[in-house]
Structure formats: C-alpha cells, structure tokens
C-alpha cells in the first residue's frame, strides 16, 4: 500500500500500452532495421516517436543485437554458421 500511495503523491501515472499497439510498434521497428541494418536506436525512437528505452527493449525482444554497427539476429541458422566458418577458413589461408 505504501508504494501505491507514494506513486499517487508523486503524481506518477503508470499506463500500459495496448497489446495491438505494442505488436505494431515491434513490426515497425523490425521493418526499419530490415531496411537499414546500420540504423541507431535514437533514429528509430525519433522516427516512431517512442522513448529510447522502449525501442531498446523492442529490439532485444525481436532478437537483435548490435555487431560492428549493424543489427544482426542473435540466433544464426546452420547455413549462416557454415558460411561464417567457410569465410573464416578462407581468410586464414590467405593471410
């Protein structure tokens, strides 16, 4: 009860976003990342009119992480792993 009273006395209002709106925002974030893998969190936040932390959480929930200034999916398929291994082996043989 003390926590609720302190929120009211501070004037903090906690609103939950409707599920459909959240799903649509996730789709929009995914589309932006697919269009430009080098886009920043701040750019996405400004484009969608959302907060930086909200966008960061959406990106993490979509399974992306930043690697060398590009967004990549965290889970790679076996084909992607094989391609990476082949490229690495080729580069090691060259140099």
Short mmCIF file of C-alpha atoms in Angstrom, two decimals:
data_model
loop_
_atom_site.label_atom_id
_atom_site.label_comp_id
_atom_site.label_asym_id
_atom_site.label_seq_id
_atom_site.Cartn_x
_atom_site.Cartn_y
_atom_site.Cartn_z
CA UNK A 1 0.00 0.00 0.00
CA UNK A 2 2.91 2.34 0.74
CA UNK A 3 4.24 2.06 -2.82
CA UNK A 4 0.89 2.93 -4.35
CA UNK A 5 0.44 5.88 -2.03
CA UNK A 6 3.89 7.21 -2.90
CA UNK A 7 3.16 6.95 -6.62
CA UNK A 8 -0.05 8.89 -6.21
CA UNK A 9 1.58 11.55 -4.05
CA UNK A 10 4.36 11.99 -6.63
CA UNK A 11 1.85 12.27 -9.44
CA UNK A 12 3.29 9.31 -11.35
CA UNK A 13 0.80 7.62 -13.64
CA UNK A 14 1.71 4.22 -14.99
CA UNK A 15 -0.10 3.38 -18.22
CA UNK A 16 0.19 0.11 -20.04
CA UNK A 17 0.21 0.23 -23.81
CA UNK A 18 -2.48 -1.85 -25.55
CA UNK A 19 -1.15 -5.18 -26.89
CA UNK A 20 -2.07 -4.41 -30.53
CA UNK A 21 -0.17 -1.12 -30.39
CA UNK A 22 2.90 -2.83 -28.94
CA UNK A 23 2.83 -5.53 -31.61
CA UNK A 24 2.50 -2.89 -34.35
CA UNK A 25 5.46 -0.95 -32.92
CA UNK A 26 7.52 -4.17 -32.84
CA UNK A 27 6.66 -4.73 -36.51
CA UNK A 28 7.61 -1.15 -37.37
CA UNK A 29 10.95 -1.45 -35.53
CA UNK A 30 11.68 -4.72 -37.34
CA UNK A 31 10.85 -3.12 -40.72
CA UNK A 32 13.17 -0.18 -40.03
CA UNK A 33 16.03 -2.48 -39.05
CA UNK A 34 15.45 -4.70 -42.11
CA UNK A 35 15.55 -1.61 -44.36
CA UNK A 36 18.75 -0.24 -42.81
CA UNK A 37 20.89 -2.52 -40.64
CA UNK A 38 23.08 0.43 -39.60
CA UNK A 39 20.23 2.46 -38.08
CA UNK A 40 20.66 3.62 -34.48
CA UNK A 41 18.27 3.24 -31.55
CA UNK A 42 17.94 7.03 -31.35
CA UNK A 43 16.96 7.26 -35.02
CA UNK A 44 14.30 4.58 -34.59
CA UNK A 45 12.99 6.28 -31.45
CA UNK A 46 12.72 9.66 -33.21
CA UNK A 47 11.10 8.10 -36.30
CA UNK A 48 8.42 6.31 -34.28
CA UNK A 49 8.04 8.94 -31.58
CA UNK A 50 8.91 6.44 -28.85
CA UNK A 51 11.35 6.53 -25.95
CA UNK A 52 14.91 5.24 -26.29
CA UNK A 53 14.44 2.56 -23.61
CA UNK A 54 11.18 1.34 -25.14
CA UNK A 55 12.84 0.94 -28.54
CA UNK A 56 15.85 -0.80 -26.98
CA UNK A 57 13.55 -3.31 -25.25
CA UNK A 58 11.66 -3.93 -28.51
CA UNK A 59 14.93 -4.56 -30.36
CA UNK A 60 16.07 -7.02 -27.71
CA UNK A 61 12.68 -8.78 -27.74
CA UNK A 62 13.00 -9.16 -31.53
CA UNK A 63 16.31 -10.97 -31.01
CA UNK A 64 18.67 -8.37 -32.47
CA UNK A 65 21.99 -7.17 -31.16
CA UNK A 66 24.46 -4.62 -32.46
CA UNK A 67 27.58 -6.09 -34.10
CA UNK A 68 30.09 -3.83 -35.85
CA UNK A 69 27.49 -1.06 -36.20
CA UNK A 70 24.94 -3.42 -37.79
CA UNK A 71 21.87 -5.11 -36.33
CA UNK A 72 22.01 -8.88 -36.70
CA UNK A 73 19.75 -11.60 -35.44
CA UNK A 74 21.14 -13.24 -32.35
CA UNK A 75 20.38 -16.78 -33.45
CA UNK A 76 22.12 -17.92 -36.62
CA UNK A 77 20.92 -20.79 -38.78
CA UNK A 78 23.19 -23.72 -39.51
CA UNK A 79 23.70 -22.36 -43.04
CA UNK A 80 24.86 -19.00 -41.65
CA UNK A 81 27.23 -20.73 -39.24
CA UNK A 82 28.63 -22.82 -42.10
CA UNK A 83 29.12 -19.75 -44.29
CA UNK A 84 30.90 -17.94 -41.45
CA UNK A 85 33.18 -20.90 -40.87
CA UNK A 86 33.99 -21.19 -44.59
CA UNK A 87 34.79 -17.48 -44.87
CA UNK A 88 36.94 -17.59 -41.75
CA UNK A 89 38.87 -20.60 -43.04
CA UNK A 90 39.41 -18.91 -46.40
CA UNK A 91 40.70 -15.73 -44.75
CA UNK A 92 43.05 -17.70 -42.50
CA UNK A 93 44.50 -19.49 -45.52
CA UNK A 94 45.03 -16.20 -47.37
CA UNK A 95 46.79 -14.42 -44.56
#
